[in-house]
Amino acid sequence: MDEVIQVTQWLSSITPRKKAKLFFFTTHADAPSPMVGSNDVDTHEETQLPLATTVALHNFKNIDEFLKKKVITFSCYNVIENEITKTDYEHLRFYSACKYLDVVPPFLDLEKISAIQNKFEMTDEERDYRLLLDSADLVLEKVCDSLKPAGVSQMWTALRKARNLIRGVKTIDIIGFFVDPNPTGIKECLFFFIVRFLQKADKINRVNTNRLERLIAQCDESSSCEEGKTIDFIIDSLRFYPTELYPFGFCLIMCVIEGRDGAMQEIEKTMEISRHLGMITHTEQNPTKEAIELVKKELMKPKYQFYSSFTCWFMSHGDSNSMVLADGETIEREWFLTSFPDISTFQLKPKVFFMVSCRGANKFSLKGDEFEGHSATCDYYDIGSALIRNRMLDITDSVRDISYVQPMMDTLVAYSTILDHLSGRANTHGSIYVDRACVLMSENISRGRSSTEILEHLSQDLHELLQETMDEDRIVYKQACHYDSFFRKTLQLPYTRHPKEDVHSAPQ
C-alpha cells in the first residue's frame, strides 16, 4: 500500500484529543543540550502555529500535516552509527508518545527505534518506552485533563490581560480574545498552546511553574474543574517534582566493603528498595577516586537526560570532612556533593544523596544528669493574613528569572549522623540508618508520602534506638540524623510498588 495512504488511514483512526496530545509530547520544549544539533531551537511556527490555527479555525489540518511529516521523515531516516543527533532524540520522543497514547503506526519500523537506542547505549531496562516520555509533560497532561473547556478558556482570558507578556506575539493574535474550546480536542490545543508559549517565553519550566499556577488560580472553580477536582488540587499537582510513570529515576549505589561488617547487606537493602521504587540501579563496590570520576563521566551521556530524578547512596567510613575509600584514600565530602549536582543531564531534576558514614568520634552517651529533659518557652505573635499581604512586595514578572540556576538547587543531602558524631552499624546488617531508611521507604510506597516526610520519620525512628559501641567500653548511645534541602518542589514517592526484578525488553 502507498505510504501516503497508510499515513492518512493512521491519522483518521486517531481522535482529536489524542492528536493534540501527540503533537504536545512530540514538540517537547527542551531538547537535551549534550546532543548534536540541539541548539537549533524549534521556531514558534513549528510548535505554536499549528496549535494556534487549530484553536482559531477548529480544524486539525496543520496538526495532521505536522504528524504526517513526522511519520514520513521517520520512514526515510537512516540511523547512522555516529554522534547522537537531535533527530534521534525527536524520533524516540515520537515513538514513546505514540506508544503511551496507543496510536503507534502499524507500519512504523521498530528496528530503527532499537538502532537509535543502541546509539544511546541503552540497557534492556532503559528500552522501556516510559523512560523516553518527559515526566513534566505528563503532569501537564493531567492538569489539562482536570480542567473543563471553560477553565482553559478562563486561563486564556487571564493570559491575554498580561499585555507585557504577549505584546507582538502573532500566534496570540491568530487565536483572538474570545475562544470556543468546547469542540473535541480544542481545549487540549488551547491549553498546550498556553504551556508551550510560557515555556518559550522562559516563564515556566519543569521546576518553575508559578506563572502557570497563577493563571489556573484565576479560574472559577465551579465552572472550570472536572468532577472531583478542585483548583487547589490542580495547583498542588504542579508543586511536586515530575516523576510520572516508570522509572522513578536513576539510583547510584557506592559502598566500601573493606573493613565494614554488614556492607553487603547495605547493598542488598538499597538495591531492593530502589527497585521497589521503580529506579534503574547501578552499583559500585569499593569505589576509588578513578571509579567515581568514571561514573560522573558516564552520567553526562545523553541517555541520562531521559531520567526524572537521581539518587545516590554513599556508604563508607569517614570523619568530619572526608570519606574513606577501600584503598585507604580519602575524598572530601563537600567535593563529592558539589560535583555530582552540577551534571547537566540532571539539571532541574531532584537529586537525593544519602551520605552514610561517621562524621567524627563523638557519641551522644546516655548517662549523667546532663541529659535530663529541659523545657523552653517562646512568644508567639498572631499576625493577621491581611496585614501580612499589605506589607508584602508587589513582585512583577519583570524581576523574575528562571534561566540561571545555582548548581545545588533541587538537591537534598541526607546525613546518617550529625557533624563530629558516630554513625552506628550492626555486625551482620551494616548501617542502622540504611536499614531503617529502606524499611520506612518500603512501608510508605503507595501512600503519597514525600521524601522529606520519610526523612523526618526516619529521624524520629532512628533517635529512639539505643545503640552500643563495638569496643570494650560498650557505651550506649543515641544517633541523630538530619538532611539539608535545596528542593524547590516536593519529591513524592511513587504510587506503584515495582517487583524486585523489573527488567524490560526492547520494543516489540
Coordinates of C-alpha atoms in Angstrom, one line a residue:
M1 CA 0.0 0.0 0.0
D2 CA 1.2 3.5 -0.8
E3 CA 2.9 5.2 2.2
V4 CA 0.8 8.4 2.0
I5 CA -2.4 6.3 2.0
Q6 CA -1.1 4.4 5.1
V7 CA -0.4 7.6 6.9
T8 CA -3.7 9.1 6.0
Q9 CA -5.6 6.0 7.3
W10 CA -3.5 6.1 10.5
L11 CA -4.4 9.8 11.1
S12 CA -8.1 9.1 10.5
S13 CA -8.0 6.5 13.3
I14 CA -6.8 9.0 16.0
T15 CA -9.2 11.1 18.0
P16 CA -8.7 14.9 18.0
R17 CA -7.8 14.8 21.7
K18 CA -5.1 12.2 21.1
K19 CA -3.8 14.2 18.1
A20 CA -3.4 17.3 20.3
K21 CA -1.6 15.3 23.0
L22 CA 0.6 13.5 20.4
F23 CA 1.6 16.9 19.0
F24 CA 2.3 18.2 22.5
F25 CA 4.5 15.3 23.5
T26 CA 6.3 15.4 20.2
T27 CA 7.1 19.1 20.3
H28 CA 8.9 18.8 23.6
A29 CA 10.1 22.3 24.8
D30 CA 13.6 21.4 25.9
A31 CA 16.0 19.4 23.7
P32 CA 18.9 17.8 25.6
S33 CA 22.0 20.1 25.4
P34 CA 24.7 17.4 25.0
M35 CA 23.3 16.4 21.6
V36 CA 24.4 17.4 18.2
G37 CA 22.1 20.0 16.7
S38 CA 20.3 20.6 20.0
N39 CA 21.0 24.3 19.9
D40 CA 18.6 24.6 16.9
V41 CA 15.7 25.8 19.0
D42 CA 12.3 25.0 17.5
T43 CA 10.7 28.0 15.9
H44 CA 7.3 29.2 17.1
E45 CA 5.9 28.2 13.7
E46 CA 6.7 24.6 14.4
T47 CA 5.5 24.3 18.0
Q48 CA 2.8 27.0 18.4
L49 CA 1.4 27.9 15.0
P50 CA -0.3 24.6 14.4
L51 CA -1.9 24.8 17.8
A52 CA -3.0 28.4 17.2
T53 CA -4.6 27.8 13.9
T54 CA -6.4 24.6 15.2
V55 CA -7.9 26.6 18.0
A56 CA -8.8 29.6 15.7
L57 CA -10.3 27.5 12.9
H58 CA -11.5 24.4 14.7
N59 CA -9.6 22.5 12.1
F60 CA -6.8 19.9 12.7
K61 CA -5.3 20.2 9.2
N62 CA -2.0 21.8 10.3
I63 CA -1.5 19.3 13.2
D64 CA -2.3 16.4 10.7
E65 CA 0.3 17.8 8.3
F66 CA 2.9 18.0 11.2
L67 CA 2.2 14.4 12.3
K68 CA 2.2 13.2 8.7
K69 CA 5.6 14.8 8.2
K70 CA 6.9 13.2 11.4
V71 CA 6.0 9.7 10.2
I72 CA 7.3 10.1 6.7
T73 CA 10.6 11.7 8.0
F74 CA 11.0 8.8 10.3
S75 CA 10.4 6.3 7.5
C76 CA 13.1 8.0 5.4
Y77 CA 15.6 8.3 8.3
N78 CA 18.8 6.3 8.1
V79 CA 20.3 5.6 11.5
I80 CA 24.0 6.3 11.3
E81 CA 26.3 4.9 14.0
N82 CA 27.9 8.3 14.7
E83 CA 27.2 11.1 17.1
I84 CA 23.7 11.3 18.6
T85 CA 21.6 14.0 16.9
K86 CA 18.6 16.0 17.9
T87 CA 16.7 13.9 15.2
D88 CA 17.5 10.7 17.1
Y89 CA 16.1 12.3 20.3
E90 CA 12.9 13.5 18.5
H91 CA 12.2 10.1 16.9
L92 CA 12.5 8.4 20.3
R93 CA 10.1 11.0 21.8
F94 CA 7.7 10.5 18.9
Y95 CA 7.7 6.7 19.3
S96 CA 7.2 6.9 23.1
A97 CA 4.3 9.3 22.7
C98 CA 2.6 7.1 20.2
K99 CA 3.1 4.1 22.5
Y100 CA 1.8 5.9 25.5
L101 CA -1.3 7.1 23.6
D102 CA -1.7 3.6 22.0
V103 CA -1.5 5.1 18.4
V104 CA 1.7 3.5 17.1
P105 CA 1.5 3.4 13.3
P106 CA 1.3 -0.2 12.3
F107 CA 3.8 0.4 9.6
L108 CA 6.4 2.0 11.8
D109 CA 9.9 0.4 11.6
L110 CA 10.6 -0.5 15.2
E111 CA 14.1 -1.8 14.3
K112 CA 15.0 1.8 13.8
I113 CA 13.9 2.6 17.3
S114 CA 16.2 -0.2 18.6
A115 CA 19.1 1.1 16.4
I116 CA 18.6 4.6 17.9
Q117 CA 18.5 3.2 21.4
N118 CA 21.8 1.4 20.6
K119 CA 23.3 4.7 19.8
F120 CA 22.3 5.9 23.2
E121 CA 23.9 2.8 24.7
M122 CA 20.6 1.9 26.5
T123 CA 20.4 -1.3 28.5
D124 CA 17.4 -3.6 28.4
E125 CA 15.8 -1.8 31.3
E126 CA 16.3 1.5 29.6
R127 CA 14.4 0.4 26.5
D128 CA 11.1 0.7 28.2
Y129 CA 9.2 3.4 26.3
R130 CA 8.1 5.1 29.5
L131 CA 11.6 6.2 30.2
L132 CA 11.5 8.2 26.9
L133 CA 8.5 10.2 27.9
D134 CA 9.0 13.6 29.6
S135 CA 7.5 13.4 33.0
A136 CA 6.9 17.1 33.2
D137 CA 4.7 16.9 30.1
L138 CA 2.8 14.0 31.6
V139 CA 2.0 16.2 34.7
L140 CA 0.8 19.0 32.4
E141 CA -1.4 16.5 30.5
K142 CA -3.1 15.5 33.8
V143 CA -3.6 19.2 34.6
C144 CA -5.3 19.6 31.3
D145 CA -7.5 16.6 31.9
S146 CA -8.6 18.1 35.2
L147 CA -9.9 21.3 33.6
K148 CA -13.1 21.8 31.7
P149 CA -13.1 23.7 28.5
A150 CA -14.4 26.8 30.4
G151 CA -11.4 26.5 32.8
V152 CA -8.9 26.7 29.9
S153 CA -10.9 29.5 28.4
Q154 CA -10.6 31.4 31.6
M155 CA -6.8 30.8 31.7
W156 CA -6.7 32.2 28.1
T157 CA -8.5 35.3 29.1
A158 CA -6.2 35.8 32.1
L159 CA -3.1 35.4 29.8
R160 CA -4.5 37.9 27.3
K161 CA -4.6 40.5 30.0
A162 CA -0.8 40.2 30.6
R163 CA -0.1 42.7 27.9
N164 CA 3.6 43.0 28.6
L165 CA 4.0 39.2 28.1
I166 CA 2.0 38.8 24.9
R167 CA 2.8 42.1 23.1
G168 CA 3.9 41.4 19.5
V169 CA 3.3 37.7 19.5
K170 CA 1.5 36.8 16.2
T171 CA 0.2 33.5 17.3
I172 CA -1.7 35.1 20.2
D173 CA -3.5 37.4 17.7
I174 CA -4.3 34.4 15.5
I175 CA -6.3 32.8 18.3
G176 CA -8.0 36.1 19.2
F177 CA -9.5 37.1 22.5
F178 CA -12.7 35.0 22.7
V179 CA -12.3 31.3 22.2
D180 CA -14.8 28.4 22.0
P181 CA -12.9 25.5 23.5
N182 CA -15.8 23.1 23.5
P183 CA -15.3 21.1 20.2
T184 CA -13.4 17.9 20.8
G185 CA -9.7 18.4 21.1
I186 CA -9.8 22.2 21.1
K187 CA -9.5 22.5 24.9
E188 CA -6.3 20.4 24.7
C189 CA -4.9 22.5 21.9
L190 CA -5.5 25.8 23.7
F191 CA -4.1 24.5 27.0
F192 CA -1.0 23.1 25.3
F193 CA -0.5 26.4 23.4
I194 CA -0.6 28.3 26.7
V195 CA 2.0 25.9 28.2
R196 CA 4.4 26.0 25.2
F197 CA 4.1 29.8 24.9
L198 CA 5.0 30.2 28.6
Q199 CA 8.0 27.8 28.1
K200 CA 9.2 29.6 25.0
A201 CA 8.9 33.0 26.9
D202 CA 11.1 31.5 29.6
K203 CA 8.3 31.9 32.2
I204 CA 7.9 28.3 33.2
N205 CA 10.0 25.1 33.1
R206 CA 9.8 21.7 34.7
V207 CA 10.5 23.2 38.2
N208 CA 9.3 26.8 37.9
T209 CA 5.5 26.6 37.3
N210 CA 4.4 29.7 39.3
R211 CA 3.3 31.6 36.3
L212 CA 1.1 28.7 35.1
E213 CA -0.3 28.2 38.7
R214 CA -1.3 31.9 38.8
L215 CA -3.3 31.5 35.6
I216 CA -5.1 28.5 37.0
A217 CA -5.8 30.3 40.3
Q218 CA -7.8 32.9 38.4
C219 CA -10.3 30.3 37.2
D220 CA -13.8 30.0 38.7
E221 CA -13.8 26.6 40.4
S222 CA -17.5 25.9 39.9
S223 CA -17.2 26.1 36.1
S224 CA -13.6 25.2 35.4
C225 CA -12.8 21.9 37.1
E226 CA -13.8 18.4 36.1
E227 CA -15.9 16.4 38.5
G228 CA -13.9 15.5 41.7
K229 CA -11.2 18.1 41.0
T230 CA -10.6 21.5 42.6
I231 CA -8.4 24.4 41.8
D232 CA -6.3 23.6 44.9
F233 CA -5.9 20.0 43.8
I234 CA -4.8 21.0 40.3
I235 CA -2.3 23.6 41.6
D236 CA -0.9 21.2 44.2
S237 CA -0.2 18.7 41.4
L238 CA 2.2 21.2 39.9
R239 CA 4.1 21.5 43.2
F240 CA 5.6 18.1 43.1
Y241 CA 8.7 17.2 41.1
P242 CA 7.5 15.5 37.9
T243 CA 8.4 11.8 38.3
E244 CA 5.5 10.1 36.5
L245 CA 5.5 6.5 35.3
Y246 CA 8.5 4.2 35.3
P247 CA 11.3 4.6 36.0
F248 CA 11.2 6.8 39.1
G249 CA 14.8 7.7 38.5
F250 CA 18.4 6.5 38.4
C251 CA 20.0 5.2 41.5
L252 CA 23.7 5.0 42.1
I253 CA 24.9 2.9 45.0
M254 CA 28.5 3.3 46.1
C255 CA 29.6 1.1 49.0
V256 CA 33.0 0.5 50.6
I257 CA 33.1 -3.2 51.7
E258 CA 36.6 -3.4 53.0
G259 CA 36.7 -3.1 56.8
R260 CA 32.9 -2.6 57.1
D261 CA 30.9 -5.5 58.5
G262 CA 27.5 -5.9 57.0
A263 CA 28.3 -3.8 53.9
M264 CA 26.9 -6.4 51.6
Q265 CA 23.6 -6.2 53.5
E266 CA 23.6 -2.5 52.9
I267 CA 24.0 -3.0 49.2
E268 CA 21.2 -5.6 49.1
K269 CA 18.8 -3.4 51.0
T270 CA 19.4 -0.3 49.0
M271 CA 19.2 -2.2 45.7
E272 CA 15.9 -3.8 46.8
I273 CA 14.3 -0.6 47.8
S274 CA 15.5 1.3 44.7
R275 CA 13.8 -1.4 42.6
H276 CA 10.6 -1.3 44.6
L277 CA 10.6 2.4 44.0
G278 CA 11.0 1.8 40.3
M279 CA 14.5 3.0 39.9
I280 CA 17.2 1.7 37.5
T281 CA 20.2 1.0 39.6
H282 CA 24.0 0.9 39.2
T283 CA 26.3 -0.4 42.0
E284 CA 29.9 0.4 42.6
Q285 CA 31.6 -1.8 45.2
N286 CA 34.7 -0.5 46.8
P287 CA 34.8 2.7 44.7
T288 CA 38.1 4.5 44.1
K289 CA 38.6 8.1 43.0
E290 CA 39.1 6.9 39.5
A291 CA 35.9 4.9 39.6
I292 CA 34.0 8.0 40.9
E293 CA 35.3 10.1 38.0
L294 CA 34.3 7.4 35.5
V295 CA 30.8 7.3 37.0
K296 CA 30.5 11.1 36.7
K297 CA 31.6 10.9 33.1
E298 CA 29.0 8.1 32.4
L299 CA 26.2 10.2 33.9
M300 CA 26.9 13.0 31.4
K301 CA 25.9 10.8 28.5
P302 CA 22.7 11.9 26.6
K303 CA 20.6 8.9 27.7
Y304 CA 20.5 10.2 31.3
Q305 CA 18.5 13.2 30.1
F306 CA 15.5 10.9 30.0
Y307 CA 15.6 10.2 33.7
S308 CA 13.4 12.1 36.1
S309 CA 15.5 12.0 39.2
F310 CA 18.8 10.9 40.6
T311 CA 19.5 9.2 43.9
C312 CA 22.9 8.3 45.3
W313 CA 23.8 6.1 48.4
F314 CA 27.4 6.5 49.5
M315 CA 28.4 4.2 52.3
S316 CA 31.9 4.2 53.9
H317 CA 33.9 5.1 56.9
G318 CA 34.6 8.8 57.4
D319 CA 35.4 11.7 59.6
S320 CA 34.1 15.3 59.9
N321 CA 35.2 16.3 56.4
S322 CA 36.2 13.2 54.4
M323 CA 35.0 9.7 53.4
V324 CA 37.4 6.8 53.3
L325 CA 37.7 4.6 50.2
A326 CA 38.6 0.9 50.0
D327 CA 42.3 1.7 49.1
G328 CA 42.7 3.9 52.1
E329 CA 42.5 7.1 50.1
T330 CA 40.0 9.8 51.2
I331 CA 37.8 12.2 49.3
E332 CA 36.3 15.4 50.6
R333 CA 32.6 15.0 51.3
E334 CA 31.9 18.6 50.1
W335 CA 33.7 17.9 46.8
F336 CA 31.6 14.9 46.2
L337 CA 28.4 16.6 47.0
T338 CA 29.1 19.7 44.8
S339 CA 30.4 17.8 41.8
F340 CA 27.5 15.5 41.2
P341 CA 24.6 18.0 41.3
D342 CA 26.4 20.1 38.6
I343 CA 26.0 17.3 36.0
S344 CA 23.9 18.8 33.2
T345 CA 21.8 15.7 32.5
F346 CA 20.1 16.1 35.9
Q347 CA 19.6 19.8 36.0
L348 CA 16.1 20.9 37.1
K349 CA 15.6 17.4 38.5
P350 CA 15.6 16.2 42.1
K351 CA 18.8 14.8 43.3
V352 CA 19.0 13.0 46.7
F353 CA 22.2 11.9 48.4
F354 CA 22.3 9.5 51.3
M355 CA 25.7 10.0 53.0
V356 CA 26.2 7.1 55.3
S357 CA 29.4 7.4 57.3
C358 CA 30.8 8.6 60.6
R359 CA 31.5 12.3 60.7
G360 CA 33.6 12.1 63.9
A361 CA 34.0 10.1 67.0
N362 CA 31.7 11.9 69.4
K363 CA 28.8 9.9 71.0
F364 CA 25.5 11.1 72.5
S365 CA 26.1 8.9 75.6
L366 CA 23.1 8.1 77.8
K367 CA 24.5 8.8 81.3
G368 CA 24.6 11.6 83.7
D369 CA 22.3 14.4 84.7
E370 CA 23.1 16.5 81.7
F371 CA 20.7 14.5 79.6
E372 CA 17.7 15.2 81.7
G373 CA 14.9 16.9 79.9
H374 CA 14.7 20.7 79.8
S375 CA 11.9 22.9 78.5
A376 CA 11.9 26.2 76.9
T377 CA 9.2 28.8 76.0
C378 CA 8.9 31.4 73.4
D379 CA 6.4 34.1 72.4
Y380 CA 4.0 33.6 69.5
Y381 CA 2.5 36.5 67.6
D382 CA -0.8 36.3 65.8
I383 CA -0.4 38.4 62.7
G384 CA -3.5 38.6 60.5
S385 CA -3.1 37.4 56.9
A386 CA -4.5 40.7 55.6
L387 CA -1.8 42.7 57.5
I388 CA 0.9 40.4 56.0
R389 CA -0.4 40.9 52.5
N390 CA -0.5 44.6 52.9
R391 CA 3.2 44.6 53.8
M392 CA 4.3 42.2 51.1
L393 CA 6.2 43.3 48.0
D394 CA 4.3 43.5 44.7
I395 CA 6.7 41.3 42.7
T396 CA 6.2 41.7 38.9
D397 CA 7.2 39.3 36.1
S398 CA 10.0 41.7 35.1
V399 CA 12.0 40.9 38.2
R400 CA 11.7 37.1 37.9
D401 CA 14.2 34.9 36.1
I402 CA 14.2 31.1 35.7
S403 CA 17.1 30.9 33.2
Y404 CA 20.0 30.7 35.7
V405 CA 20.1 28.2 38.4
Q406 CA 22.6 27.5 41.2
P407 CA 24.0 24.0 40.8
M408 CA 23.0 22.8 44.2
M409 CA 19.3 23.7 43.7
D410 CA 16.9 20.8 43.5
T411 CA 19.4 18.8 45.7
L412 CA 18.7 17.1 49.0
V413 CA 21.6 15.7 51.1
A414 CA 20.7 13.2 53.9
Y415 CA 23.3 12.5 56.5
S416 CA 23.3 9.4 58.6
T417 CA 24.6 11.3 61.6
I418 CA 25.3 14.9 62.7
L419 CA 28.7 16.6 62.4
D420 CA 31.6 15.1 64.6
H421 CA 29.5 12.1 65.6
L422 CA 29.5 8.4 65.0
S423 CA 27.2 6.6 62.6
G424 CA 26.1 3.3 64.1
R425 CA 26.2 -0.1 62.5
A426 CA 25.4 -3.8 63.3
N427 CA 28.0 -6.5 62.7
T428 CA 25.7 -8.5 60.4
H429 CA 23.3 -6.0 59.0
G430 CA 25.5 -3.0 58.4
S431 CA 24.4 0.6 58.9
I432 CA 21.4 1.1 61.2
Y433 CA 20.5 4.2 59.2
V434 CA 20.4 2.3 55.9
D435 CA 18.2 -0.4 57.4
R436 CA 15.6 2.0 58.9
A437 CA 15.6 4.2 55.8
C438 CA 14.9 1.2 53.5
V439 CA 12.2 -0.1 55.8
L440 CA 10.4 3.3 56.0
M441 CA 10.5 3.9 52.3
S442 CA 9.2 0.4 51.6
E443 CA 6.3 0.8 54.0
N444 CA 5.3 4.1 52.5
I445 CA 5.2 3.3 48.8
S446 CA 1.7 4.0 47.5
R447 CA 0.8 6.2 50.5
G448 CA 1.5 9.5 48.8
R449 CA 4.4 10.3 51.2
S450 CA 7.2 12.7 50.2
S451 CA 10.9 12.1 50.6
T452 CA 11.2 14.7 53.3
E453 CA 8.3 13.2 55.3
I454 CA 10.2 9.9 55.2
L455 CA 13.4 11.5 56.4
E456 CA 11.6 13.3 59.2
H457 CA 10.0 9.9 60.3
L458 CA 13.5 8.3 59.9
S459 CA 14.9 11.0 62.2
Q460 CA 12.4 10.1 64.9
D461 CA 12.7 6.4 64.4
L462 CA 16.5 6.3 64.5
H463 CA 16.7 8.6 67.6
E464 CA 14.5 6.2 69.6
L465 CA 17.0 3.3 69.1
L466 CA 19.6 2.5 71.8
Q467 CA 22.9 1.6 70.2
E468 CA 26.1 0.3 71.7
T469 CA 29.7 0.8 70.7
M470 CA 31.6 -2.3 69.5
D471 CA 34.7 -1.5 71.6
E472 CA 35.5 -2.8 75.1
D473 CA 33.8 0.2 76.7
R474 CA 30.4 -0.8 75.3
I475 CA 29.0 2.7 75.6
V476 CA 25.2 3.0 75.0
Y477 CA 24.4 6.0 72.8
K478 CA 21.8 7.5 70.5
Q479 CA 22.3 8.6 66.9
A480 CA 20.8 11.7 65.3
C481 CA 20.4 12.0 61.5
H482 CA 19.5 15.1 59.5
Y483 CA 19.2 16.5 56.0
D484 CA 19.9 19.7 54.1
S485 CA 17.4 20.5 51.4
F486 CA 17.7 22.8 48.4
F487 CA 14.4 21.5 46.9
R488 CA 12.0 23.8 45.2
K489 CA 9.3 21.3 44.9
T490 CA 8.1 18.2 46.8
L491 CA 9.6 14.8 45.8
Q492 CA 6.8 12.3 46.3
L493 CA 7.3 8.5 46.5
P494 CA 5.7 6.6 43.6
Y495 CA 2.2 5.1 44.0
T496 CA 3.2 1.8 42.5
R497 CA 5.4 -0.8 44.1
H498 CA 7.6 -2.4 41.4
P499 CA 8.7 -6.0 41.6
K500 CA 12.2 -6.7 42.9
E501 CA 13.3 -7.6 39.4
D502 CA 11.8 -5.4 36.7
V503 CA 13.7 -5.8 33.5
H504 CA 12.1 -4.5 30.3
S505 CA 12.9 -5.7 26.9
A506 CA 13.4 -3.8 23.7
P507 CA 10.2 -2.6 21.9
Q508 CA 8.3 -5.4 20.3

